[in-house]
PDB file of C-alpha atoms in Angstrom:
ATOM      1  CA  UNK A  15       0.000   0.000   0.000  1.00 37.00           C
ATOM      2  CA  UNK A  16       1.488   3.388  -0.940  1.00 43.00           C
ATOM      3  CA  UNK A  17       2.303   5.749   1.926  1.00 44.00           C
ATOM      4  CA  UNK A  18      -0.087   8.631   2.562  1.00 42.00           C
ATOM      5  CA  UNK A  19       1.183  12.143   2.104  1.00 45.00           C
ATOM      6  CA  UNK A  20       1.325  14.343   5.193  1.00 39.00           C
ATOM      7  CA  UNK A  21      -1.524  16.502   3.896  1.00 38.00           C
ATOM      8  CA  UNK A  22      -3.684  13.462   3.148  1.00 44.00           C
ATOM      9  CA  UNK A  23      -2.908  11.969   6.565  1.00 38.00           C
ATOM     10  CA  UNK A  24      -3.862  15.170   8.386  1.00 35.00           C
ATOM     11  CA  UNK A  25      -7.066  15.362   6.338  1.00 41.00           C
ATOM     12  CA  UNK A  26      -7.942  11.761   7.166  1.00 42.00           C
ATOM     13  CA  UNK A  27      -7.309  12.218  10.896  1.00 37.00           C
ATOM     14  CA  UNK A  28      -9.371  15.411  10.927  1.00 38.00           C
ATOM     15  CA  UNK A  29     -12.283  13.682   9.203  1.00 41.00           C
ATOM     16  CA  UNK A  30     -12.238  10.759  11.637  1.00 40.00           C
ATOM     17  CA  UNK A  31     -12.009  13.106  14.621  1.00 36.00           C
ATOM     18  CA  UNK A  32     -14.912  15.203  13.328  1.00 37.00           C
ATOM     19  CA  UNK A  33     -17.075  12.102  12.986  1.00 39.00           C
ATOM     20  CA  UNK A  34     -16.170  11.021  16.523  1.00 38.00           C
ATOM     21  CA  UNK A  35     -16.997  14.492  17.785  1.00 35.00           C
ATOM     22  CA  UNK A  36     -20.394  14.383  16.111  1.00 36.00           C
ATOM     23  CA  UNK A  37     -21.107  11.029  17.714  1.00 36.00           C
ATOM     24  CA  UNK A  38     -19.833  11.915  21.195  1.00 36.00           C
ATOM     25  CA  UNK A  39     -19.752  15.702  21.582  1.00 37.00           C
ATOM     26  CA  UNK A  40     -17.965  17.190  24.604  1.00 38.00           C
ATOM     27  CA  UNK A  41     -19.996  18.272  27.625  1.00 37.00           C
ATOM     28  CA  UNK A  42     -19.635  21.973  26.913  1.00 39.00           C
ATOM     29  CA  UNK A  43     -21.702  21.533  23.739  1.00 44.00           C
ATOM     30  CA  UNK A  44     -24.685  20.643  25.959  1.00 51.00           C
ATOM     31  CA  UNK A  45     -25.990  23.240  28.373  1.00 66.00           C
ATOM     32  CA  UNK A  46     -28.261  20.686  29.998  1.00 82.00           C
ATOM     33  CA  UNK A  47     -28.256  16.964  30.646  1.00 92.00           C
ATOM     34  CA  UNK A  48     -29.999  14.457  28.405  1.00 90.00           C
ATOM     35  CA  UNK A  49     -33.339  12.865  29.429  1.00 92.00           C
ATOM     36  CA  UNK A  50     -32.654  10.269  32.124  1.00 95.00           C
ATOM     37  CA  UNK A  51     -35.735   8.048  32.054  1.00 92.00           C
ATOM     38  CA  UNK A  52     -37.730   6.692  29.118  1.00 88.00           C
ATOM     39  CA  UNK A  53     -41.225   8.163  29.217  1.00 83.00           C
ATOM     40  CA  UNK A  54     -40.013  11.394  30.827  1.00 85.00           C
ATOM     41  CA  UNK A  55     -38.379  13.416  28.013  1.00 84.00           C
ATOM     42  CA  UNK A  56     -38.314  16.650  30.033  1.00 84.00           C
ATOM     43  CA  UNK A  57     -36.810  15.161  33.232  1.00 89.00           C
ATOM     44  CA  UNK A  58     -39.974  16.134  35.093  1.00 87.00           C
ATOM     45  CA  UNK A  59     -39.391  16.316  38.834  1.00 89.00           C
ATOM     46  CA  UNK A  60     -41.569  14.493  41.343  1.00 88.00           C
ATOM     47  CA  UNK A  61     -44.017  16.770  43.141  1.00 83.00           C
ATOM     48  CA  UNK A  62     -45.351  15.905  46.588  1.00 85.00           C
ATOM     49  CA  UNK A  63     -46.945  12.696  47.831  1.00 83.00           C
ATOM     50  CA  UNK A  64     -47.501  11.154  51.244  1.00 85.00           C
ATOM     51  CA  UNK A  65     -43.790  10.325  51.499  1.00 89.00           C
ATOM     52  CA  UNK A  66     -42.587  13.895  50.844  1.00 87.00           C
ATOM     53  CA  UNK A  67     -41.582  16.137  47.926  1.00 89.00           C
ATOM     54  CA  UNK A  68     -38.992  15.621  45.206  1.00 89.00           C
ATOM     55  CA  UNK A  69     -37.496  19.075  44.788  1.00 89.00           C
ATOM     56  CA  UNK A  70     -34.028  20.028  45.981  1.00 90.00           C
ATOM     57  CA  UNK A  71     -34.130  21.328  49.561  1.00 88.00           C
ATOM     58  CA  UNK A  72     -37.456  19.667  50.451  1.00 86.00           C
ATOM     59  CA  UNK A  73     -37.941  18.817  54.114  1.00 83.00           C
ATOM     60  CA  UNK A  74     -36.942  15.311  55.167  1.00 77.00           C
ATOM     61  CA  UNK A  75     -37.777  13.533  58.423  1.00 69.00           C
ATOM     62  CA  UNK A  76     -35.678  10.715  59.832  1.00 59.00           C
ATOM     63  CA  UNK A  77     -34.982   9.025  63.100  1.00 50.00           C
ATOM     64  CA  UNK A  78     -32.045  11.384  63.529  1.00 53.00           C
ATOM     65  CA  UNK A  79     -34.109  14.561  63.227  1.00 55.00           C
ATOM     66  CA  UNK A  80     -35.058  16.932  60.420  1.00 64.00           C
ATOM     67  CA  UNK A  81     -32.988  17.209  57.250  1.00 81.00           C
ATOM     68  CA  UNK A  82     -33.371  18.592  53.742  1.00 86.00           C
ATOM     69  CA  UNK A  83     -33.344  16.749  50.447  1.00 89.00           C
ATOM     70  CA  UNK A  84     -29.931  17.177  48.779  1.00 91.00           C
ATOM     71  CA  UNK A  85     -30.979  15.589  45.513  1.00 93.00           C
ATOM     72  CA  UNK A  86     -33.722  15.881  42.912  1.00 94.00           C
ATOM     73  CA  UNK A  87     -36.250  13.110  42.236  1.00 95.00           C
ATOM     74  CA  UNK A  88     -36.756  12.607  38.490  1.00 94.00           C
ATOM     75  CA  UNK A  89     -40.006  10.778  37.742  1.00 92.00           C
ATOM     76  CA  UNK A  90     -39.433   7.288  36.343  1.00 94.00           C
ATOM     77  CA  UNK A  91     -41.796   4.312  36.159  1.00 91.00           C
ATOM     78  CA  UNK A  92     -40.707   1.054  37.752  1.00 93.00           C
ATOM     79  CA  UNK A  93     -38.826  -1.042  35.211  1.00 93.00           C
ATOM     80  CA  UNK A  94     -38.273   1.836  32.751  1.00 92.00           C
ATOM     81  CA  UNK A  95     -35.013   2.196  30.832  1.00 93.00           C
ATOM     82  CA  UNK A  96     -32.542   4.693  32.321  1.00 95.00           C
ATOM     83  CA  UNK A  97     -30.022   6.678  30.256  1.00 95.00           C
ATOM     84  CA  UNK A  98     -26.776   8.523  31.027  1.00 95.00           C
ATOM     85  CA  UNK A  99     -27.357  12.284  31.403  1.00 95.00           C
ATOM     86  CA  UNK A 100     -23.806  13.072  30.220  1.00 94.00           C
ATOM     87  CA  UNK A 101     -20.611  11.274  29.200  1.00 94.00           C
ATOM     88  CA  UNK A 102     -18.208  10.066  31.875  1.00 95.00           C
ATOM     89  CA  UNK A 103     -16.708   7.261  33.939  1.00 97.00           C
ATOM     90  CA  UNK A 104     -18.912   4.940  35.972  1.00 97.00           C
ATOM     91  CA  UNK A 105     -18.205   3.821  39.532  1.00 96.00           C
ATOM     92  CA  UNK A 106     -20.236   1.948  42.087  1.00 91.00           C
ATOM     93  CA  UNK A 107     -22.316   0.408  43.358  1.00 95.00           C
ATOM     94  CA  UNK A 108     -23.923   3.277  45.304  1.00 94.00           C
ATOM     95  CA  UNK A 109     -25.978   2.221  48.312  1.00 92.00           C
ATOM     96  CA  UNK A 110     -28.501   4.711  49.670  1.00 89.00           C
ATOM     97  CA  UNK A 111     -30.557   2.745  52.183  1.00 89.00           C
ATOM     98  CA  UNK A 112     -27.853   0.243  53.247  1.00 89.00           C
ATOM     99  CA  UNK A 113     -30.533  -2.315  54.086  1.00 91.00           C
ATOM    100  CA  UNK A 114     -30.600  -4.473  50.967  1.00 89.00           C
ATOM    101  CA  UNK A 115     -34.146  -3.512  49.968  1.00 95.00           C
ATOM    102  CA  UNK A 116     -35.363  -3.852  46.370  1.00 95.00           C
ATOM    103  CA  UNK A 117     -34.222  -0.352  45.338  1.00 97.00           C
ATOM    104  CA  UNK A 118     -30.908  -0.082  47.212  1.00 96.00           C
ATOM    105  CA  UNK A 119     -28.667   0.213  44.159  1.00 97.00           C
ATOM    106  CA  UNK A 120     -27.187   2.940  41.981  1.00 97.00           C
ATOM    107  CA  UNK A 121     -24.115   4.268  40.225  1.00 97.00           C
ATOM    108  CA  UNK A 122     -21.960   7.384  39.968  1.00 97.00           C
ATOM    109  CA  UNK A 123     -20.971   9.112  36.723  1.00 97.00           C
ATOM    110  CA  UNK A 124     -18.003  11.498  36.742  1.00 96.00           C
ATOM    111  CA  UNK A 125     -17.464  13.549  33.575  1.00 93.00           C
ATOM    112  CA  UNK A 126     -15.268  16.459  32.577  1.00 86.00           C
ATOM    113  CA  UNK A 127     -17.690  18.989  34.081  1.00 87.00           C
ATOM    114  CA  UNK A 128     -20.149  17.007  36.179  1.00 94.00           C
ATOM    115  CA  UNK A 129     -20.316  14.316  38.847  1.00 96.00           C
ATOM    116  CA  UNK A 130     -23.640  12.794  39.820  1.00 97.00           C
ATOM    117  CA  UNK A 131     -25.072   9.804  41.680  1.00 97.00           C
ATOM    118  CA  UNK A 132     -28.189   8.106  40.294  1.00 98.00           C
ATOM    119  CA  UNK A 133     -29.869   5.999  42.937  1.00 97.00           C
ATOM    120  CA  UNK A 134     -32.776   3.513  42.900  1.00 97.00           C
ATOM    121  CA  UNK A 135     -31.639   2.140  39.542  1.00 98.00           C
ATOM    122  CA  UNK A 136     -29.782  -1.017  38.549  1.00 97.00           C
ATOM    123  CA  UNK A 137     -26.993  -0.134  36.101  1.00 96.00           C
ATOM    124  CA  UNK A 138     -25.913  -2.466  33.320  1.00 95.00           C
ATOM    125  CA  UNK A 139     -22.388  -2.136  34.736  1.00 95.00           C
ATOM    126  CA  UNK A 140     -20.618  -0.288  37.548  1.00 97.00           C
ATOM    127  CA  UNK A 141     -17.366   0.593  35.765  1.00 96.00           C
ATOM    128  CA  UNK A 142     -16.085   1.846  32.443  1.00 95.00           C
ATOM    129  CA  UNK A 143     -16.964   4.757  30.181  1.00 96.00           C
ATOM    130  CA  UNK A 144     -20.477   5.692  29.105  1.00 95.00           C
ATOM    131  CA  UNK A 145     -21.668   8.261  26.582  1.00 94.00           C
ATOM    132  CA  UNK A 146     -24.453  10.804  26.977  1.00 92.00           C
ATOM    133  CA  UNK A 147     -27.792   9.210  26.040  1.00 90.00           C
ATOM    134  CA  UNK A 148     -26.522   5.627  26.178  1.00 93.00           C
ATOM    135  CA  UNK A 149     -28.516   3.065  28.136  1.00 93.00           C
ATOM    136  CA  UNK A 150     -27.376   3.114  31.753  1.00 96.00           C
ATOM    137  CA  UNK A 151     -29.712   0.562  33.327  1.00 95.00           C
ATOM    138  CA  UNK A 152     -33.283   0.222  34.515  1.00 96.00           C
ATOM    139  CA  UNK A 153     -35.520   1.700  37.197  1.00 96.00           C
ATOM    140  CA  UNK A 154     -35.952  -0.553  40.237  1.00 97.00           C
ATOM    141  CA  UNK A 155     -39.376  -1.520  41.754  1.00 96.00           C
ATOM    142  CA  UNK A 156     -39.953   1.462  44.044  1.00 95.00           C
ATOM    143  CA  UNK A 157     -43.654   0.656  44.528  1.00 94.00           C
ATOM    144  CA  UNK A 158     -42.610  -2.565  46.262  1.00 94.00           C
ATOM    145  CA  UNK A 159     -40.795  -0.549  48.948  1.00 95.00           C
ATOM    146  CA  UNK A 160     -42.959   2.603  49.074  1.00 94.00           C
ATOM    147  CA  UNK A 161     -46.479   1.755  47.844  1.00 92.00           C
ATOM    148  CA  UNK A 162     -48.236   4.783  46.312  1.00 89.00           C
ATOM    149  CA  UNK A 163     -45.120   6.941  45.981  1.00 91.00           C
ATOM    150  CA  UNK A 164     -44.369   8.732  42.701  1.00 90.00           C
ATOM    151  CA  UNK A 165     -41.637   6.401  41.432  1.00 94.00           C
ATOM    152  CA  UNK A 166     -38.428   8.265  40.705  1.00 96.00           C
ATOM    153  CA  UNK A 167     -34.658   8.253  40.313  1.00 97.00           C
ATOM    154  CA  UNK A 168     -32.825  10.073  43.084  1.00 97.00           C
ATOM    155  CA  UNK A 169     -30.332  12.341  41.267  1.00 97.00           C
ATOM    156  CA  UNK A 170     -27.659  13.833  43.546  1.00 96.00           C
ATOM    157  CA  UNK A 171     -24.679  15.969  42.596  1.00 95.00           C
ATOM    158  CA  UNK A 172     -21.486  14.664  44.201  1.00 95.00           C
ATOM    159  CA  UNK A 173     -20.874  18.075  45.802  1.00 94.00           C
ATOM    160  CA  UNK A 174     -24.497  18.250  47.060  1.00 92.00           C
ATOM    161  CA  UNK A 175     -25.263  21.307  44.911  1.00 92.00           C
ATOM    162  CA  UNK A 176     -28.659  21.704  43.220  1.00 91.00           C
ATOM    163  CA  UNK A 177     -28.825  19.859  39.843  1.00 92.00           C
ATOM    164  CA  UNK A 178     -32.285  21.206  38.883  1.00 90.00           C
ATOM    165  CA  UNK A 179     -31.118  23.639  36.193  1.00 88.00           C
ATOM    166  CA  UNK A 180     -28.962  20.936  34.577  1.00 91.00           C
ATOM    167  CA  UNK A 181     -31.900  18.540  34.349  1.00 88.00           C
ATOM    168  CA  UNK A 182     -33.873  20.942  32.169  1.00 76.00           C
ATOM    169  CA  UNK A 183     -33.525  19.698  28.586  1.00 63.00           C
ATOM    170  CA  UNK A 184     -32.624  22.302  25.983  1.00 47.00           C
ATOM    171  CA  UNK A 185     -35.735  23.984  24.591  1.00 42.00           C
ATOM    172  CA  UNK A 186     -35.206  26.312  21.630  1.00 40.00           C
ATOM    173  CA  UNK A 187     -36.598  29.810  22.183  1.00 38.00           C
ATOM    174  CA  UNK A 188     -40.051  30.179  20.697  1.00 36.00           C
ATOM    175  CA  UNK A 189     -40.913  33.538  19.074  1.00 38.00           C
ATOM    176  CA  UNK A 190     -43.748  35.074  21.055  1.00 37.00           C
ATOM    177  CA  UNK A 191     -45.682  35.940  17.908  1.00 38.00           C
ATOM    178  CA  UNK A 192     -46.034  32.236  17.059  1.00 40.00           C
ATOM    179  CA  UNK A 193     -48.357  31.700  20.012  1.00 49.00           C
ATOM    180  CA  UNK A 194     -50.908  34.097  21.420  1.00 60.00           C
ATOM    181  CA  UNK A 195     -51.113  32.084  24.613  1.00 79.00           C
ATOM    182  CA  UNK A 196     -48.584  31.222  27.257  1.00 91.00           C
ATOM    183  CA  UNK A 197     -47.288  27.738  27.999  1.00 91.00           C
ATOM    184  CA  UNK A 198     -48.598  25.678  30.897  1.00 93.00           C
ATOM    185  CA  UNK A 199     -47.190  27.204  34.077  1.00 95.00           C
ATOM    186  CA  UNK A 200     -47.524  24.321  36.547  1.00 93.00           C
ATOM    187  CA  UNK A 201     -47.005  20.569  36.220  1.00 89.00           C
ATOM    188  CA  UNK A 202     -50.359  18.843  36.655  1.00 87.00           C
ATOM    189  CA  UNK A 203     -52.343  21.821  35.319  1.00 90.00           C
ATOM    190  CA  UNK A 204     -51.942  21.704  31.514  1.00 89.00           C
ATOM    191  CA  UNK A 205     -54.749  24.231  30.880  1.00 90.00           C
ATOM    192  CA  UNK A 206     -53.600  26.825  33.436  1.00 92.00           C
ATOM    193  CA  UNK A 207     -56.857  26.324  35.351  1.00 93.00           C
ATOM    194  CA  UNK A 208     -57.581  29.297  37.601  1.00 94.00           C
ATOM    195  CA  UNK A 209     -58.356  28.920  41.284  1.00 93.00           C
ATOM    196  CA  UNK A 210     -62.034  29.280  42.104  1.00 92.00           C
ATOM    197  CA  UNK A 211     -63.224  30.447  45.505  1.00 92.00           C
ATOM    198  CA  UNK A 212     -62.305  29.098  48.926  1.00 89.00           C
ATOM    199  CA  UNK A 213     -62.422  30.436  52.474  1.00 90.00           C
ATOM    200  CA  UNK A 214     -59.562  32.823  51.688  1.00 91.00           C
ATOM    201  CA  UNK A 215     -61.151  34.379  48.592  1.00 89.00           C
ATOM    202  CA  UNK A 216     -61.282  33.870  44.805  1.00 93.00           C
ATOM    203  CA  UNK A 217     -58.508  33.562  42.228  1.00 93.00           C
ATOM    204  CA  UNK A 218     -59.870  35.362  39.169  1.00 93.00           C
ATOM    205  CA  UNK A 219     -58.732  38.803  38.050  1.00 93.00           C
ATOM    206  CA  UNK A 220     -60.687  41.566  39.764  1.00 91.00           C
ATOM    207  CA  UNK A 221     -61.994  39.378  42.605  1.00 90.00           C
ATOM    208  CA  UNK A 222     -62.859  41.404  45.721  1.00 88.00           C
ATOM    209  CA  UNK A 223     -60.449  41.227  48.604  1.00 78.00           C
ATOM    210  CA  UNK A 224     -61.495  41.157  52.232  1.00 69.00           C
ATOM    211  CA  UNK A 225     -60.957  43.953  54.729  1.00 66.00           C
ATOM    212  CA  UNK A 226     -61.574  46.633  52.099  1.00 60.00           C
ATOM    213  CA  UNK A 227     -58.208  46.054  50.396  1.00 67.00           C
ATOM    214  CA  UNK A 228     -59.571  46.521  46.890  1.00 81.00           C
ATOM    215  CA  UNK A 229     -59.617  44.001  44.038  1.00 89.00           C
ATOM    216  CA  UNK A 230     -57.319  41.192  42.959  1.00 90.00           C
ATOM    217  CA  UNK A 231     -54.912  42.609  40.390  1.00 92.00           C
ATOM    218  CA  UNK A 232     -53.641  39.187  39.298  1.00 94.00           C
ATOM    219  CA  UNK A 233     -54.734  35.636  38.456  1.00 96.00           C
ATOM    220  CA  UNK A 234     -54.175  32.587  40.666  1.00 96.00           C
ATOM    221  CA  UNK A 235     -53.179  29.514  38.611  1.00 96.00           C
ATOM    222  CA  UNK A 236     -53.763  26.252  40.485  1.00 95.00           C
ATOM    223  CA  UNK A 237     -50.517  24.491  41.423  1.00 95.00           C
ATOM    224  CA  UNK A 238     -49.906  21.754  43.995  1.00 93.00           C
ATOM    225  CA  UNK A 239     -47.324  22.430  46.684  1.00 93.00           C
ATOM    226  CA  UNK A 240     -43.905  21.255  45.495  1.00 91.00           C
ATOM    227  CA  UNK A 241     -44.927  20.938  41.828  1.00 91.00           C
ATOM    228  CA  UNK A 242     -42.559  21.940  39.015  1.00 91.00           C
ATOM    229  CA  UNK A 243     -43.154  25.417  37.583  1.00 93.00           C
ATOM    230  CA  UNK A 244     -42.414  26.357  33.954  1.00 93.00           C
ATOM    231  CA  UNK A 245     -41.746  29.628  32.137  1.00 93.00           C
ATOM    232  CA  UNK A 246     -44.935  30.829  30.381  1.00 94.00           C
ATOM    233  CA  UNK A 247     -42.889  32.593  27.674  1.00 91.00           C
ATOM    234  CA  UNK A 248     -39.275  33.329  26.766  1.00 89.00           C
ATOM    235  CA  UNK A 249     -37.536  36.275  28.400  1.00 89.00           C
ATOM    236  CA  UNK A 250     -35.114  37.625  30.977  1.00 90.00           C
ATOM    237  CA  UNK A 251     -35.430  36.813  34.668  1.00 91.00           C
ATOM    238  CA  UNK A 252     -35.086  39.306  37.513  1.00 92.00           C
ATOM    239  CA  UNK A 253     -35.741  39.050  41.227  1.00 87.00           C
ATOM    240  CA  UNK A 254     -36.307  37.993  43.861  1.00 92.00           C
ATOM    241  CA  UNK A 255     -39.878  39.325  44.083  1.00 92.00           C
ATOM    242  CA  UNK A 256     -41.337  39.488  47.595  1.00 90.00           C
ATOM    243  CA  UNK A 257     -45.105  39.748  48.061  1.00 88.00           C
ATOM    244  CA  UNK A 258     -45.661  39.366  51.792  1.00 87.00           C
ATOM    245  CA  UNK A 259     -42.389  40.941  52.989  1.00 86.00           C
ATOM    246  CA  UNK A 260     -42.538  38.877  56.170  1.00 89.00           C
ATOM    247  CA  UNK A 261     -40.246  35.967  55.330  1.00 87.00           C
ATOM    248  CA  UNK A 262     -42.961  33.334  55.433  1.00 93.00           C
ATOM    249  CA  UNK A 263     -42.579  30.013  53.613  1.00 94.00           C
ATOM    250  CA  UNK A 264     -44.072  31.303  50.329  1.00 96.00           C
ATOM    251  CA  UNK A 265     -42.576  34.811  50.182  1.00 94.00           C
ATOM    252  CA  UNK A 266     -40.554  34.346  47.004  1.00 95.00           C
ATOM    253  CA  UNK A 267     -40.961  34.816  43.270  1.00 95.00           C
ATOM    254  CA  UNK A 268     -39.442  36.105  40.051  1.00 95.00           C
ATOM    255  CA  UNK A 269     -40.202  38.401  37.124  1.00 94.00           C
ATOM    256  CA  UNK A 270     -39.944  37.472  33.434  1.00 95.00           C
ATOM    257  CA  UNK A 271     -39.752  40.200  30.800  1.00 92.00           C
ATOM    258  CA  UNK A 272     -40.012  39.031  27.180  1.00 85.00           C
ATOM    259  CA  UNK A 273     -40.993  40.418  23.806  1.00 70.00           C
ATOM    260  CA  UNK A 274     -44.474  41.776  24.416  1.00 81.00           C
ATOM    261  CA  UNK A 275     -44.919  40.412  27.939  1.00 91.00           C
ATOM    262  CA  UNK A 276     -43.806  41.156  31.486  1.00 93.00           C
ATOM    263  CA  UNK A 277     -45.112  39.108  34.381  1.00 96.00           C
ATOM    264  CA  UNK A 278     -44.411  38.367  38.051  1.00 96.00           C
ATOM    265  CA  UNK A 279     -44.849  34.802  39.312  1.00 97.00           C
ATOM    266  CA  UNK A 280     -45.162  34.675  43.081  1.00 97.00           C
ATOM    267  CA  UNK A 281     -45.266  31.964  45.734  1.00 97.00           C
ATOM    268  CA  UNK A 282     -42.657  29.973  43.798  1.00 97.00           C
ATOM    269  CA  UNK A 283     -38.950  29.415  44.307  1.00 95.00           C
ATOM    270  CA  UNK A 284     -37.104  29.900  40.996  1.00 92.00           C
ATOM    271  CA  UNK A 285     -33.987  27.942  40.082  1.00 88.00           C
ATOM    272  CA  UNK A 286     -32.317  31.320  39.504  1.00 89.00           C
ATOM    273  CA  UNK A 287     -33.213  35.012  39.622  1.00 90.00           C
ATOM    274  CA  UNK A 288     -31.370  36.261  36.546  1.00 87.00           C
ATOM    275  CA  UNK A 289     -30.481  35.245  33.001  1.00 85.00           C
ATOM    276  CA  UNK A 290     -32.478  34.139  29.979  1.00 87.00           C
ATOM    277  CA  UNK A 291     -35.144  31.424  30.036  1.00 87.00           C
ATOM    278  CA  UNK A 292     -37.096  29.830  27.196  1.00 86.00           C
ATOM    279  CA  UNK A 293     -40.830  29.181  27.030  1.00 88.00           C
ATOM    280  CA  UNK A 294     -41.611  25.837  28.675  1.00 88.00           C
ATOM    281  CA  UNK A 295     -38.295  25.463  30.504  1.00 88.00           C
ATOM    282  CA  UNK A 296     -38.297  24.638  34.215  1.00 89.00           C
ATOM    283  CA  UNK A 297     -38.537  27.878  36.168  1.00 92.00           C
ATOM    284  CA  UNK A 298     -38.622  26.503  39.694  1.00 92.00           C
ATOM    285  CA  UNK A 299     -41.043  24.863  42.106  1.00 93.00           C
ATOM    286  CA  UNK A 300     -44.243  25.734  43.926  1.00 95.00           C
ATOM    287  CA  UNK A 301     -43.722  26.693  47.567  1.00 95.00           C
ATOM    288  CA  UNK A 302     -45.663  25.104  50.507  1.00 95.00           C
ATOM    289  CA  UNK A 303     -48.769  27.322  50.511  1.00 95.00           C
ATOM    290  CA  UNK A 304     -50.701  24.935  52.752  1.00 94.00           C
ATOM    291  CA  UNK A 305     -48.202  25.642  55.505  1.00 93.00           C
ATOM    292  CA  UNK A 306     -49.161  29.333  55.463  1.00 94.00           C
ATOM    293  CA  UNK A 307     -52.849  29.099  54.450  1.00 94.00           C
ATOM    294  CA  UNK A 308     -54.187  25.660  55.456  1.00 94.00           C
ATOM    295  CA  UNK A 309     -57.062  24.562  53.239  1.00 93.00           C
ATOM    296  CA  UNK A 310     -56.522  27.132  50.472  1.00 94.00           C
ATOM    297  CA  UNK A 311     -56.422  26.044  46.819  1.00 94.00           C
ATOM    298  CA  UNK A 312     -52.654  26.165  46.328  1.00 95.00           C
ATOM    299  CA  UNK A 313     -51.735  28.425  43.439  1.00 97.00           C
ATOM    300  CA  UNK A 314     -49.177  30.629  41.698  1.00 97.00           C
ATOM    301  CA  UNK A 315     -50.012  34.327  41.865  1.00 97.00           C
ATOM    302  CA  UNK A 316     -49.479  35.637  38.297  1.00 97.00           C
ATOM    303  CA  UNK A 317     -49.439  39.394  37.927  1.00 96.00           C
ATOM    304  CA  UNK A 318     -48.765  41.417  34.795  1.00 94.00           C
ATOM    305  CA  UNK A 319     -46.172  44.119  35.437  1.00 92.00           C
ATOM    306  CA  UNK A 320     -48.645  46.782  34.240  1.00 90.00           C
ATOM    307  CA  UNK A 321     -51.433  45.287  36.404  1.00 90.00           C
ATOM    308  CA  UNK A 322     -53.528  44.402  33.340  1.00 93.00           C
ATOM    309  CA  UNK A 323     -55.547  41.163  33.154  1.00 93.00           C
ATOM    310  CA  UNK A 324     -53.394  38.131  32.094  1.00 93.00           C
ATOM    311  CA  UNK A 325     -56.369  35.733  31.814  1.00 93.00           C
ATOM    312  CA  UNK A 326     -56.553  35.667  28.001  1.00 90.00           C
ATOM    313  CA  UNK A 327     -52.855  34.731  27.726  1.00 91.00           C
ATOM    314  CA  UNK A 328     -53.239  31.938  30.276  1.00 90.00           C
ATOM    315  CA  UNK A 329     -56.209  30.278  28.590  1.00 78.00           C
ATOM    316  CA  UNK A 330     -53.975  28.550  25.995  1.00 59.00           C
ATOM    317  CA  UNK A 331     -56.631  28.625  23.279  1.00 37.00           C
ATOM    318  CA  UNK A 332     -59.435  26.810  25.091  1.00 41.00           C
ATOM    319  CA  UNK A 333     -61.938  25.372  22.667  1.00 34.00           C
ATOM    320  CA  UNK A 334     -59.419  25.418  19.811  1.00 33.00           C
ATOM    321  CA  UNK A 335     -57.391  22.579  18.359  1.00 29.00           C
ATOM    322  CA  UNK A 336     -53.749  23.222  19.303  1.00 31.00           C
TER     323      UNK A 336
END
């Protein structure tokens, strides 16, 4: 076989490298992790059930006292296929319960930028290299151990930082003019249903307020405590926004200003208070409203910056085929 020229050799190596790069791009090409569980393409986070809530920082009770959740629970059905969120080296096994129950298994992935533990799964192997999106293993039978829980993968950064923003899959910005209505704001409420009336008042725009405090200058969108909250449109974040100014458990929120819209979302804890966000991306989580107002219909207070009525934007084209 004749020898390759230097130029031809360099060209060949470059072509091969480019193909490898396309197949296994470096972490910095991905701002967010890949979907982790089949059937959950957006890495939706577990809300609250009788065992607790799945968001980072949620209260935890144990025999040793009160703690907070240092991971995020990504919804995953028992037996579902689990995928690697990024490329890296595997190590394990990871034991969480240390009691040999049916879900006491997991693995760690350490990549060039990230290190994470995925628990309550059985990996196909505990060592070696894995690429982003490759099959990692399967979800273990969580219902056998915790009947009625929302089955999930416990996802924990090795440094115990919050992985929520990394779990949000990339969503391309959507031009506001392409949709006259906002995206669903709260997981579990795809139509942005508005709170009706309860012992604390009503959630529609213009509803009277007790004690002669005027009318409601916002809309209350129903949202269960601990549920994932999404950006209604693309824009720039700013905050924090305080409504009660008393430091209670729901006194947090954020503003989004986009092309044509500006809105404040209150009684939520955002994943961050600044930077750009795209329509439909995870914005944060609903705060524990029942702790402050027991028996109320838990909701996100959504207020246009100019105090106009946001109802028509929240209706998402009811009665129309979308």
